[in-house]
XYZ file of C-alpha atoms in Angstrom:
709
model
C -22.894 51.044 21.525
C -22.470 47.898 19.529
C -19.394 46.020 19.719
C -17.354 44.933 16.610
C -18.162 41.702 15.138
C -14.856 39.792 14.073
C -16.577 38.153 11.072
C -18.636 40.928 9.419
C -15.856 43.384 10.116
C -13.184 41.540 7.963
C -14.291 43.513 4.690
C -13.982 46.863 6.753
C -10.432 46.491 7.720
C -8.206 47.166 4.563
C -4.342 47.265 5.231
C -2.331 49.343 2.662
C 1.341 48.982 1.901
C 1.993 52.743 1.982
C 4.039 53.536 5.313
C 2.994 57.527 5.082
C -0.606 56.691 5.097
C -0.558 54.409 8.112
C -2.154 56.882 10.572
C -4.819 58.322 8.287
C -5.687 54.650 7.595
C -5.990 53.724 11.083
C -8.112 56.645 11.640
C -10.619 55.070 8.924
C -10.255 51.710 10.415
C -11.078 52.741 14.095
C -12.613 56.233 13.961
C -16.050 54.698 13.797
C -17.058 53.997 17.151
C -19.648 51.241 16.294
C -16.874 49.021 15.372
C -15.309 49.366 18.872
C -16.561 48.184 22.287
C -17.085 50.950 24.668
C -16.480 48.875 27.650
C -14.141 45.831 28.570
C -15.194 42.527 27.138
C -16.503 39.529 28.948
C -16.301 35.957 27.935
C -19.993 35.905 27.196
C -19.224 38.377 24.182
C -16.786 35.851 22.494
C -17.892 33.740 19.516
C -16.306 30.860 17.688
C -14.701 31.926 14.324
C -15.772 30.202 11.085
C -12.832 31.338 9.135
C -9.951 31.713 11.459
C -7.616 31.550 8.754
C -8.840 34.743 7.051
C -8.351 36.462 10.461
C -4.717 35.082 10.548
C -4.289 36.505 7.169
C -5.532 39.875 7.462
C -3.484 40.369 10.814
C -0.231 39.175 9.058
C -0.993 41.590 6.048
C -1.412 44.472 8.367
C 1.721 43.969 10.637
C 3.826 43.431 7.358
C 2.421 46.645 5.876
C 2.764 48.864 9.040
C 6.034 47.346 10.621
C 8.042 46.368 7.488
C 9.399 43.305 9.503
C 10.823 40.009 7.932
C 8.898 36.998 8.239
C 10.709 35.488 11.112
C 10.225 38.395 13.425
C 6.430 38.823 12.301
C 5.805 35.123 13.034
C 7.213 35.290 16.315
C 5.178 38.312 17.271
C 1.853 36.650 16.051
C 2.679 33.657 18.271
C 2.993 35.973 21.273
C -0.334 37.729 20.551
C -2.127 34.328 20.040
C -0.735 33.053 23.191
C -1.860 36.047 24.786
C -5.370 35.636 23.463
C -5.588 31.980 24.541
C -4.223 32.529 28.004
C -6.717 35.454 28.307
C -9.659 33.127 27.551
C -8.225 30.323 29.872
C -7.791 32.715 32.968
C -10.985 34.747 32.584
C -12.108 33.584 36.166
C -15.000 36.014 36.668
C -15.756 36.448 33.104
C -13.612 39.658 32.674
C -11.139 39.693 30.033
C -7.804 41.589 29.400
C -7.404 41.090 25.778
C -9.345 43.956 24.240
C -9.263 47.498 23.082
C -12.132 49.951 23.613
C -13.040 52.861 21.229
C -11.930 55.371 24.098
C -8.452 53.602 24.284
C -7.954 53.701 20.631
C -8.927 57.368 20.556
C -6.181 58.108 23.047
C -3.539 55.991 21.194
C -4.292 58.191 18.174
C -3.477 61.306 20.252
C -0.690 59.968 22.039
C -2.645 60.347 25.447
C -2.186 57.903 28.274
C -4.500 54.946 28.622
C -4.508 51.659 30.073
C -4.249 49.490 26.678
C -0.288 49.263 26.331
C 0.133 48.678 30.179
C -2.588 46.007 30.077
C -1.343 44.045 27.198
C 2.336 44.273 28.745
C 1.102 42.793 31.937
C -0.752 40.091 30.052
C 2.397 39.250 28.070
C 4.485 38.739 31.234
C 1.583 36.408 32.620
C 1.824 34.304 29.519
C 5.611 34.194 29.675
C 5.656 32.836 33.293
C 3.243 30.049 32.198
C 4.657 29.188 28.768
C 8.500 30.004 28.892
C 9.159 27.190 26.361
C 7.191 29.351 23.950
C 8.014 32.905 24.772
C 11.825 33.811 25.247
C 11.578 37.570 24.406
C 11.146 40.316 27.194
C 8.361 42.292 25.618
C 6.198 42.912 22.595
C 7.571 44.803 19.764
C 4.610 46.137 17.813
C 3.770 49.887 17.734
C 0.736 50.676 19.930
C -1.597 51.342 16.895
C -0.534 48.276 15.269
C -1.182 46.384 18.348
C -4.488 47.700 18.634
C -5.438 46.799 15.333
C -4.527 43.082 15.796
C -6.284 42.930 19.385
C -9.370 44.505 17.907
C -9.268 41.921 15.063
C -9.049 38.880 17.580
C -10.791 40.062 20.535
C -14.306 39.028 19.696
C -13.386 35.445 18.652
C -13.366 32.514 21.063
C -10.239 30.378 20.288
C -11.595 27.817 22.974
C -14.965 27.556 21.084
C -13.740 27.448 17.624
C -13.901 23.991 16.125
C -10.628 21.860 15.706
C -10.770 21.617 12.141
C -11.194 25.397 11.796
C -8.217 25.903 14.062
C -6.124 23.259 12.251
C -6.764 24.856 8.818
C -5.885 28.351 10.119
C -2.678 27.083 11.725
C -1.552 24.892 8.415
C -2.237 28.205 6.417
C -0.229 30.235 9.138
C 2.667 28.053 9.319
C 2.974 27.306 5.603
C 3.241 31.082 4.882
C 6.618 30.739 6.619
C 7.780 27.223 5.942
C 6.990 26.464 2.162
C 8.045 22.718 2.217
C 11.341 23.089 0.881
C 12.676 20.028 2.684
C 9.695 17.833 1.985
C 7.852 19.279 4.879
C 4.336 19.143 3.765
C 1.273 19.241 6.026
C -1.161 16.328 6.261
C -4.541 17.026 4.973
C -7.309 16.768 7.582
C -9.103 13.966 6.404
C -5.972 11.929 6.165
C -5.144 12.842 9.896
C -8.531 11.991 10.923
C -8.601 8.602 8.999
C -5.304 7.630 10.649
C -6.293 8.550 14.141
C -9.569 6.746 13.907
C -8.079 3.744 12.366
C -5.184 3.357 14.885
C -7.795 4.157 17.707
C -5.478 5.652 20.680
C -6.963 4.819 24.078
C -6.898 6.945 27.171
C -4.021 5.092 28.779
C -1.835 5.002 25.744
C 1.243 7.133 25.228
C 1.044 8.762 21.670
C 4.085 10.278 19.636
C 4.566 11.937 16.381
C 8.240 12.394 15.657
C 7.655 14.580 12.679
C 4.716 16.453 14.104
C 4.912 19.872 12.075
C 2.282 21.850 13.459
C 0.822 19.012 15.438
C -2.374 17.934 13.390
C -2.003 14.143 14.397
C -1.729 15.016 18.137
C -4.365 17.513 18.087
C -6.723 14.949 16.332
C -5.690 12.290 18.867
C -6.599 14.727 21.837
C -10.126 15.183 20.149
C -10.639 11.362 19.666
C -9.627 10.491 23.287
C -11.418 13.624 24.926
C -14.901 12.130 25.094
C -13.593 9.360 27.028
C -12.037 11.273 29.549
C -13.608 12.696 32.641
C -13.989 16.509 32.338
C -11.085 17.269 34.831
C -8.542 15.048 33.270
C -7.874 16.591 29.769
C -4.836 18.540 30.861
C -3.534 15.651 32.819
C -3.972 13.414 29.778
C -2.110 15.717 27.311
C 0.737 16.132 29.815
C 1.248 12.427 30.553
C 0.441 10.974 26.979
C 0.976 13.475 24.127
C 4.427 13.947 22.652
C 5.676 15.352 19.303
C 9.067 15.906 17.776
C 9.698 18.728 15.263
C 13.143 19.786 13.866
C 12.068 23.130 12.347
C 12.120 25.761 15.384
C 9.311 27.825 13.809
C 7.078 25.144 13.070
C 7.713 23.355 16.650
C 6.602 26.823 18.053
C 3.436 26.538 16.043
C 2.851 22.899 17.430
C 3.472 24.104 20.939
C 1.046 26.887 20.516
C -1.632 24.433 19.060
C -1.157 21.972 21.965
C -1.541 24.928 24.488
C -4.661 25.878 22.787
C -5.976 22.309 23.610
C -4.881 22.501 27.399
C -1.201 21.595 27.303
C 1.834 23.407 28.468
C 3.746 23.515 24.981
C 6.468 21.438 26.713
C 4.789 18.329 24.969
C 6.560 19.257 21.842
C 10.379 18.630 21.545
C 12.327 20.777 19.009
C 14.963 18.205 17.927
C 15.860 15.864 15.112
C 13.966 12.804 15.548
C 16.456 10.894 13.758
C 19.064 11.401 16.244
C 19.441 9.259 19.321
C 16.680 9.505 21.842
C 17.239 6.747 24.376
C 14.806 8.053 26.966
C 12.003 7.893 24.281
C 12.856 4.598 22.712
C 10.185 1.872 23.490
C 8.092 4.188 25.501
C 5.139 4.573 23.267
C 1.973 2.641 22.583
C 1.175 4.340 19.355
C 3.214 6.485 16.765
C 1.258 8.473 14.219
C 3.342 10.393 11.657
C 3.795 11.877 8.131
C 7.534 11.974 7.736
C 9.241 14.354 5.175
C 9.903 12.803 1.988
C 13.310 12.672 0.343
C 12.805 14.242 -3.001
C 14.742 17.145 -1.879
C 17.970 15.194 -0.662
C 19.139 12.409 1.407
C 20.487 12.283 5.073
C 24.214 11.897 4.570
C 25.586 12.185 8.304
C 27.526 9.037 8.674
C 27.426 9.508 12.535
C 23.691 9.186 12.232
C 23.327 6.783 9.589
C 25.359 4.156 11.128
C 22.597 3.469 13.815
C 20.141 2.542 10.923
C 19.982 -0.955 9.239
C 18.134 0.664 6.504
C 21.142 2.962 6.010
C 23.414 0.056 5.157
C 23.616 -1.799 1.864
C 21.407 -5.169 1.353
C 21.977 -7.950 -0.842
C 19.539 -10.191 -2.374
C 19.601 -13.959 -1.321
C 16.528 -15.165 -3.135
C 13.106 -13.878 -4.455
C 11.981 -12.927 -0.959
C 15.151 -13.169 1.008
C 17.774 -10.339 1.753
C 20.878 -9.827 3.846
C 22.111 -6.701 5.441
C 25.639 -6.049 4.796
C 28.206 -3.995 6.946
C 28.582 -1.259 4.143
C 27.238 2.122 5.056
C 25.460 3.931 2.197
C 26.537 7.397 1.143
C 23.017 8.567 2.087
C 19.431 7.464 2.623
C 15.909 9.474 2.178
C 14.518 10.574 5.402
C 11.096 8.708 5.094
C 13.153 5.437 5.096
C 14.989 6.299 8.407
C 11.811 7.379 9.908
C 10.147 3.934 9.444
C 12.885 2.429 11.240
C 12.959 5.113 13.908
C 9.222 5.112 14.510
C 9.500 1.367 15.262
C 12.396 2.005 17.708
C 10.178 4.643 19.572
C 7.205 1.793 19.956
C 6.785 -0.514 22.686
C 6.575 -4.218 21.786
C 3.269 -4.493 20.372
C 2.813 -0.812 19.838
C 1.119 0.382 16.722
C 2.167 2.691 13.993
C 0.106 4.827 11.378
C 2.567 6.383 8.927
C 1.827 8.167 5.468
C 4.362 7.071 2.858
C 5.169 7.573 -0.816
C 3.710 4.628 -2.883
C 7.309 4.064 -4.109
C 8.259 2.665 -0.803
C 5.501 0.247 -0.971
C 5.903 -0.934 -4.593
C 9.191 -0.194 -6.251
C 11.527 -3.194 -6.886
C 14.618 -1.203 -5.690
C 12.749 -0.868 -2.112
C 12.190 -4.566 -1.758
C 14.786 -4.886 0.902
C 13.091 -2.031 2.938
C 9.805 -3.881 2.846
C 11.577 -7.241 3.721
C 13.086 -5.657 6.923
C 9.804 -3.994 7.676
C 7.992 -7.520 7.731
C 10.746 -8.893 10.041
C 9.945 -6.325 12.465
C 6.114 -5.833 12.485
C 2.839 -7.104 11.144
C 1.026 -5.204 8.641
C -2.500 -4.250 9.844
C -3.509 -2.151 7.073
C -3.030 -0.350 3.995
C -5.340 2.487 2.528
C -4.245 3.946 -0.844
C -4.679 7.778 -0.798
C -5.755 9.662 -4.017
C -2.778 11.321 -5.851
C -4.707 14.796 -5.685
C -4.810 14.570 -1.676
C -1.445 16.307 -1.156
C -1.791 18.709 -4.320
C -3.165 21.770 -2.374
C -0.548 21.148 0.174
C 2.468 21.278 -2.021
C 3.158 17.899 -3.680
C 1.489 15.465 -6.111
C 3.280 12.576 -4.930
C 1.004 9.299 -4.514
C 0.853 8.165 -0.949
C -0.587 5.517 1.144
C -1.360 4.978 4.930
C 0.412 2.199 6.314
C -0.703 0.588 9.691
C 1.730 -1.649 11.388
C 2.019 -3.365 14.627
C 5.477 -4.048 16.126
C 6.083 -7.698 17.016
C 4.837 -9.662 18.944
C 1.601 -9.240 17.008
C -0.898 -11.872 15.941
C -2.653 -10.223 12.855
C -3.378 -12.946 10.330
C -5.244 -10.676 7.759
C -4.496 -7.368 6.272
C -7.153 -4.652 5.592
C -6.723 -3.097 2.248
C -8.707 0.088 0.960
C -8.739 2.620 -1.877
C -10.076 6.025 -1.116
C -11.499 7.234 -4.166
C -12.978 10.644 -2.818
C -11.102 12.779 -0.309
C -13.697 15.604 -0.138
C -11.983 18.314 -1.921
C -10.477 18.888 -5.303
C -6.849 19.752 -6.484
C -7.273 23.365 -5.474
C -8.328 22.444 -2.121
C -12.060 23.500 -2.671
C -14.536 21.149 -0.878
C -16.672 18.680 -3.139
C -20.015 17.867 -1.967
C -22.294 14.923 -2.446
C -25.236 15.241 -4.882
C -28.102 13.040 -5.457
C -29.309 11.425 -8.494
C -30.895 14.815 -9.852
C -27.785 16.690 -9.160
C -29.137 18.479 -6.052
C -26.800 18.910 -3.008
C -27.227 16.339 -0.221
C -27.593 18.168 3.252
C -27.046 17.029 6.717
C -29.925 17.268 9.207
C -28.497 20.589 10.323
C -28.830 21.937 6.387
C -25.127 22.007 5.965
C -23.952 20.389 2.504
C -22.356 16.728 2.997
C -18.687 16.636 1.904
C -18.337 13.812 -0.895
C -15.676 11.588 0.849
C -14.838 7.946 1.504
C -13.087 8.736 4.825
C -15.911 7.701 7.185
C -16.623 4.440 5.166
C -13.169 3.371 5.337
C -12.822 4.004 8.992
C -15.958 2.369 9.835
C -15.224 -0.816 7.818
C -11.901 -1.121 9.507
C -13.380 -0.690 12.883
C -15.702 -3.432 12.120
C -13.059 -5.638 10.882
C -10.782 -5.193 13.905
C -13.502 -5.384 16.527
C -16.138 -7.628 15.065
C -14.149 -9.532 12.631
C -16.418 -8.500 9.616
C -14.233 -8.605 6.617
C -14.979 -5.935 3.573
C -15.644 -7.261 0.414
C -16.080 -4.886 -2.276
C -13.843 -3.515 -5.136
C -12.408 -0.659 -2.911
C -12.242 -2.564 0.476
C -11.018 -6.082 1.051
C -8.815 -8.435 3.214
C -5.915 -10.189 2.296
C -4.412 -13.121 4.468
C -1.089 -12.147 5.547
C 0.494 -15.316 4.017
C -0.514 -14.240 0.589
C 1.489 -10.800 0.906
C 4.426 -10.772 -1.339
C 7.014 -7.767 -1.114
C 4.643 -5.524 -2.566
C 2.546 -3.586 0.040
C 0.407 -1.204 -2.112
C -3.414 -1.924 -1.775
C -3.786 -1.875 -5.737
C -1.731 -4.637 -6.067
C -4.168 -6.889 -4.212
C -7.414 -6.048 -5.934
C -9.878 -8.940 -5.475
C -10.697 -9.118 -9.302
C -6.933 -9.333 -10.258
C -6.273 -12.080 -7.475
C -9.473 -14.073 -8.576
C -8.189 -13.779 -12.171
C -4.495 -14.942 -11.253
C -5.854 -17.847 -9.362
C -7.992 -18.782 -12.272
C -5.174 -18.796 -14.627
C -2.981 -20.892 -12.281
C -5.973 -23.435 -12.190
C -5.851 -23.504 -15.916
C -1.943 -24.469 -15.891
C -0.843 -20.912 -17.109
C 2.880 -20.554 -17.202
C 5.084 -17.351 -16.319
C 6.231 -15.557 -19.483
C 9.842 -16.018 -18.481
C 9.424 -19.749 -18.498
C 8.235 -19.726 -22.232
C 10.280 -16.953 -23.815
C 13.586 -15.263 -23.122
C 13.464 -11.573 -22.299
C 16.534 -9.992 -23.861
C 18.692 -7.969 -21.634
C 21.755 -7.752 -23.658
C 22.261 -4.227 -25.186
C 23.520 -3.621 -28.643
C 27.045 -1.922 -29.609
C 25.625 -0.086 -32.935
C 27.240 3.129 -31.298
C 30.661 1.541 -32.122
C 30.199 2.625 -35.643
C 28.551 6.207 -35.327
C 28.297 6.971 -38.897
C 26.344 3.815 -39.802
C 22.427 4.237 -40.617
C 20.335 2.643 -38.365
C 16.530 1.990 -38.197
C 15.027 3.030 -34.771
C 11.504 1.936 -33.364
C 10.045 4.077 -30.594
C 6.638 3.241 -28.725
C 5.116 5.725 -30.827
C 5.913 3.632 -34.134
C 3.831 0.872 -32.746
C 0.198 0.644 -33.548
C -1.323 -1.068 -30.522
C -4.490 -2.187 -32.362
C -2.865 -3.844 -35.388
C 0.118 -5.131 -33.174
C 2.494 -3.919 -35.919
C 5.426 -1.644 -36.360
C 4.009 1.114 -38.868
C 6.969 3.194 -39.104
C 10.813 3.489 -38.444
C 13.038 6.518 -38.003
C 16.165 6.393 -40.167
C 19.254 8.135 -38.467
C 22.929 7.876 -37.921
C 24.034 5.853 -34.946
C 25.629 8.958 -33.287
C 22.132 10.620 -33.608
C 20.243 7.884 -31.967
C 18.327 8.919 -28.768
C 19.871 7.535 -25.300
C 16.716 5.102 -25.049
C 17.939 3.343 -28.275
C 19.057 0.007 -26.765
C 18.045 -3.413 -28.144
C 18.599 -4.934 -31.701
C 15.539 -6.815 -32.862
C 15.169 -9.751 -35.032
C 12.553 -11.040 -37.418
C 10.081 -13.256 -35.199
C 10.757 -11.200 -32.009
C 7.857 -9.818 -30.155
C 8.258 -6.279 -28.423
C 6.054 -5.200 -25.825
C 5.949 -1.812 -23.896
C 7.333 -1.589 -20.401
C 6.727 2.115 -19.492
C 4.525 5.038 -20.226
C 0.868 5.995 -19.507
C -0.545 3.445 -21.773
C 1.301 0.351 -20.533
C -1.317 -2.094 -19.155
C -4.182 -0.399 -20.937
C -5.840 -1.366 -24.173
C -3.513 1.057 -26.069
C -0.530 -0.981 -24.809
C 1.948 -1.119 -27.652
C 3.006 -4.676 -28.569
C 4.282 -5.738 -31.978
C 5.635 -8.622 -34.019
C 8.868 -8.065 -35.669
C 8.827 -9.071 -39.396
C 11.726 -9.182 -42.042
C 11.111 -5.461 -42.954
C 12.355 -4.537 -39.208
C 14.999 -7.222 -38.901
C 17.861 -5.574 -37.478
C 16.308 -2.396 -36.268
C 17.205 -0.958 -32.961
C 14.226 -0.334 -30.482
C 13.622 1.761 -27.277
C 14.513 0.574 -23.932
C 10.779 1.361 -23.302
C 10.304 -2.196 -24.794
C 10.854 -5.741 -23.658
C 12.135 -7.871 -26.475
C 10.686 -11.547 -26.362
C 12.545 -14.332 -28.462
C 13.564 -17.836 -28.233
C 9.903 -19.204 -27.515
C 9.472 -22.465 -25.783
C 6.210 -24.692 -25.941
C 4.193 -21.586 -27.420
C 3.438 -20.185 -30.876
C 4.853 -16.658 -31.079
C 1.880 -15.368 -32.791
C -0.401 -17.000 -30.321
C 1.283 -15.195 -27.609
C 0.993 -12.031 -29.747
C -2.860 -12.420 -29.634
C -2.907 -13.273 -25.972
C -0.880 -10.081 -25.156
C -3.748 -8.041 -26.509
C -6.300 -9.746 -23.775
C -7.339 -8.256 -20.325
C -5.583 -11.347 -18.832
C -2.279 -10.124 -19.910
C -2.853 -6.397 -19.728
C -4.564 -6.383 -16.102
C -1.426 -8.503 -14.985
C 0.727 -5.855 -16.418
C -1.113 -2.823 -14.755
C -0.985 -4.828 -11.543
C 2.814 -5.164 -11.493
C 3.306 -1.601 -12.672
C 5.231 0.836 -10.195
C 5.324 4.604 -10.342
C 2.533 7.138 -10.864
C 4.252 9.997 -12.691
C 6.158 7.423 -15.109
C 4.230 4.016 -14.759
C 6.681 1.178 -15.730
C 7.020 -2.669 -15.319
C 10.381 -4.129 -14.535
C 11.720 -7.051 -16.950
C 11.912 -8.951 -13.578
C 8.009 -8.415 -12.950
C 7.046 -8.925 -16.811
C 8.749 -12.497 -16.570
C 6.211 -13.382 -13.958
C 3.107 -12.386 -15.892
C 1.103 -15.627 -16.356
C 0.328 -16.982 -20.145
C -2.606 -19.366 -20.733
C -0.828 -22.123 -22.909
C -3.422 -24.107 -24.664
C -2.873 -27.442 -26.740
C -0.476 -26.777 -29.700
C -3.150 -27.415 -32.099
C -5.381 -24.519 -30.767
C -2.250 -22.497 -30.572
C -1.447 -23.187 -34.363
C -5.097 -22.423 -35.417
C -4.926 -19.126 -33.638
C -1.393 -18.123 -34.904
C -2.457 -19.184 -38.527
C -5.434 -16.800 -38.236
C -3.197 -14.020 -36.679
C -0.658 -14.584 -39.586
C -3.268 -14.061 -42.064
C -4.424 -10.846 -40.403
C -0.975 -9.484 -40.220
C -0.373 -10.157 -43.730
C -3.739 -8.241 -44.617
C -2.928 -5.458 -42.480
C 0.702 -4.970 -44.038
C -0.934 -5.451 -47.482
C -3.418 -2.479 -46.467
C -0.660 -0.350 -45.386
C 1.385 -0.893 -48.414
C -1.767 -0.413 -50.840
C -2.488 2.915 -48.826
C 1.266 4.174 -49.221
C 1.012 3.358 -52.906
C -2.068 5.454 -53.170
C -0.298 8.205 -51.509
C 2.409 7.952 -54.039
C 0.034 8.158 -56.864
C -1.552 11.322 -55.449
C 1.922 12.897 -54.989
C 2.819 11.970 -58.557
C -0.137 13.622 -60.061
C 0.590 16.870 -57.837
C 4.082 16.930 -59.275
C 2.970 16.832 -62.832
C 3.770 19.955 -64.996
C 0.065 20.190 -66.088
C -2.764 18.725 -64.463
C -6.104 18.702 -66.715
C -8.888 18.403 -64.309
C -11.519 19.534 -66.707
C -14.030 17.445 -68.736
C -13.418 17.602 -72.604
C -15.944 20.073 -74.203
C -18.683 18.433 -76.370
C -18.986 19.386 -79.900
């Protein structure tokens, strides 16, 4: 009779959550002989799975419905079964398998009659325990015989060895994420990012590779896949045993990583279940390559003083100059894990070793993290920075904007940095694949007929390879090389966009001056809250019209009712310009000239207040601040993606073209006339509205024409 096909039967198996229907349901599942083999399976009967995640999901749901276990016990039992399945495929010397259930065996189980199935599964489990003691500590299987038969039947026709790595990776991410939802910042790395990191860092057959926050082992599995074609057929297991290592703090996730490595030919011992931030002297300086996506610190900081004291970046740093910092002896109360992981990764590396690490963009751009980047560049050379789209991690639990940073521990001789911006990741925010289409909207297909995923990953990896191996510098809007000496304390790729760099060089050649040299940026807050019952006029960002560059409304309120953002008192002749919000650095950027009507008002700290202008006409400066030269510089200096903002310190660095005074005066005079006309237009519109309101308030309004006599 035909054997059950593991893919086509997926719709046939339906698990219920009513315990009293268990036996009847299983009779429905396995009572039809065509869906179970009549004789033992052989390796030639197995086929790769195209959707292993769906199989895992169905097995999980069935065990949950029929055993009623908590997730920890269910997870451990699934690990046992997967290890048994894998071991059976590996050890089938003459093609005969042990991991199967026949139709006659299932019929015997239904009637509580003796059969070889349970004993065969018990013997197989003991064989697996002997080979993988690090994975399996429990003495036996705990599933009921009928439940065990269901899971075996669901898996028995699949070849785990032949199933593609990306299919297995997707299944394991889904499998483990069911039990670990990322509550401590433990987010799985999307496969395209894993692949990009491995291809760019290019591990060699002789190099030792570590992931100190390995999760379910994605970076390590991809490394094995990358290196394997260069290995002799007989040395894959030797390579894994000698060169692949992972550290994972979470025991269940570590078990999953062990399982995945075992699937690739390892023993499971390659994964250490431990806190990588602890001291591991036997591992320090031992690795040629470190690849990792450390847990991000939005859920809390590391506060263990015993642990923190070993890290330079867990101490307070003081600024000596624009690009100089000094570490003090004062220990911080806590530090986010991703910062500590940067330092720990470099400690694991040999001199000259390479690191690929996924980091939140805040670490690469925020002013508050400048000392981290200063320390980083004192320890290593930056090889590359790849900006990852914000939606890349959304299907995996977070919308944090990240970048892939490639570093080489000193000594290193890199004199240029590869920069790239990935625009297309190959899937959308729901994790659904996005495919390439031609100019007619038709799907682009590969020679095999499969649709081609719309992604930049291959282009970026290929460009980096040519850059490193052949010295060919990329020259496009999204891929470019930056001389190391041109790096400042920002390390985000967007900051070094070629068009912006060219614009800044042009302005400097024209003698442009930093805004902070030609105007004072007010930093002193006003004490208006000392008189809480006094009326104030408050200017919010929404009260400014970006096109007319005027304050078009003000809110009148008592001082004690003023929002916490109310900060600066403005004077007639000041210029206020937005420093935060989604419109900052765009054509909708709010900038306004303060007239006598707004004199003495209080504005939001979402504005910077400019006054005491030196060598520049304020109204000329106002006009300049509407130009792309000003707005693009602001956008380049913005940090933060959820709430974009530019610091007052960075605003002071924005270059302003200062033409001769007669040119400035001419432009300022025209701007003055324009502002006057706009004010008059607003005033005329207000009067018109008042007139209409007066008509509406009249006791009688005759809207009819007089009758003709």
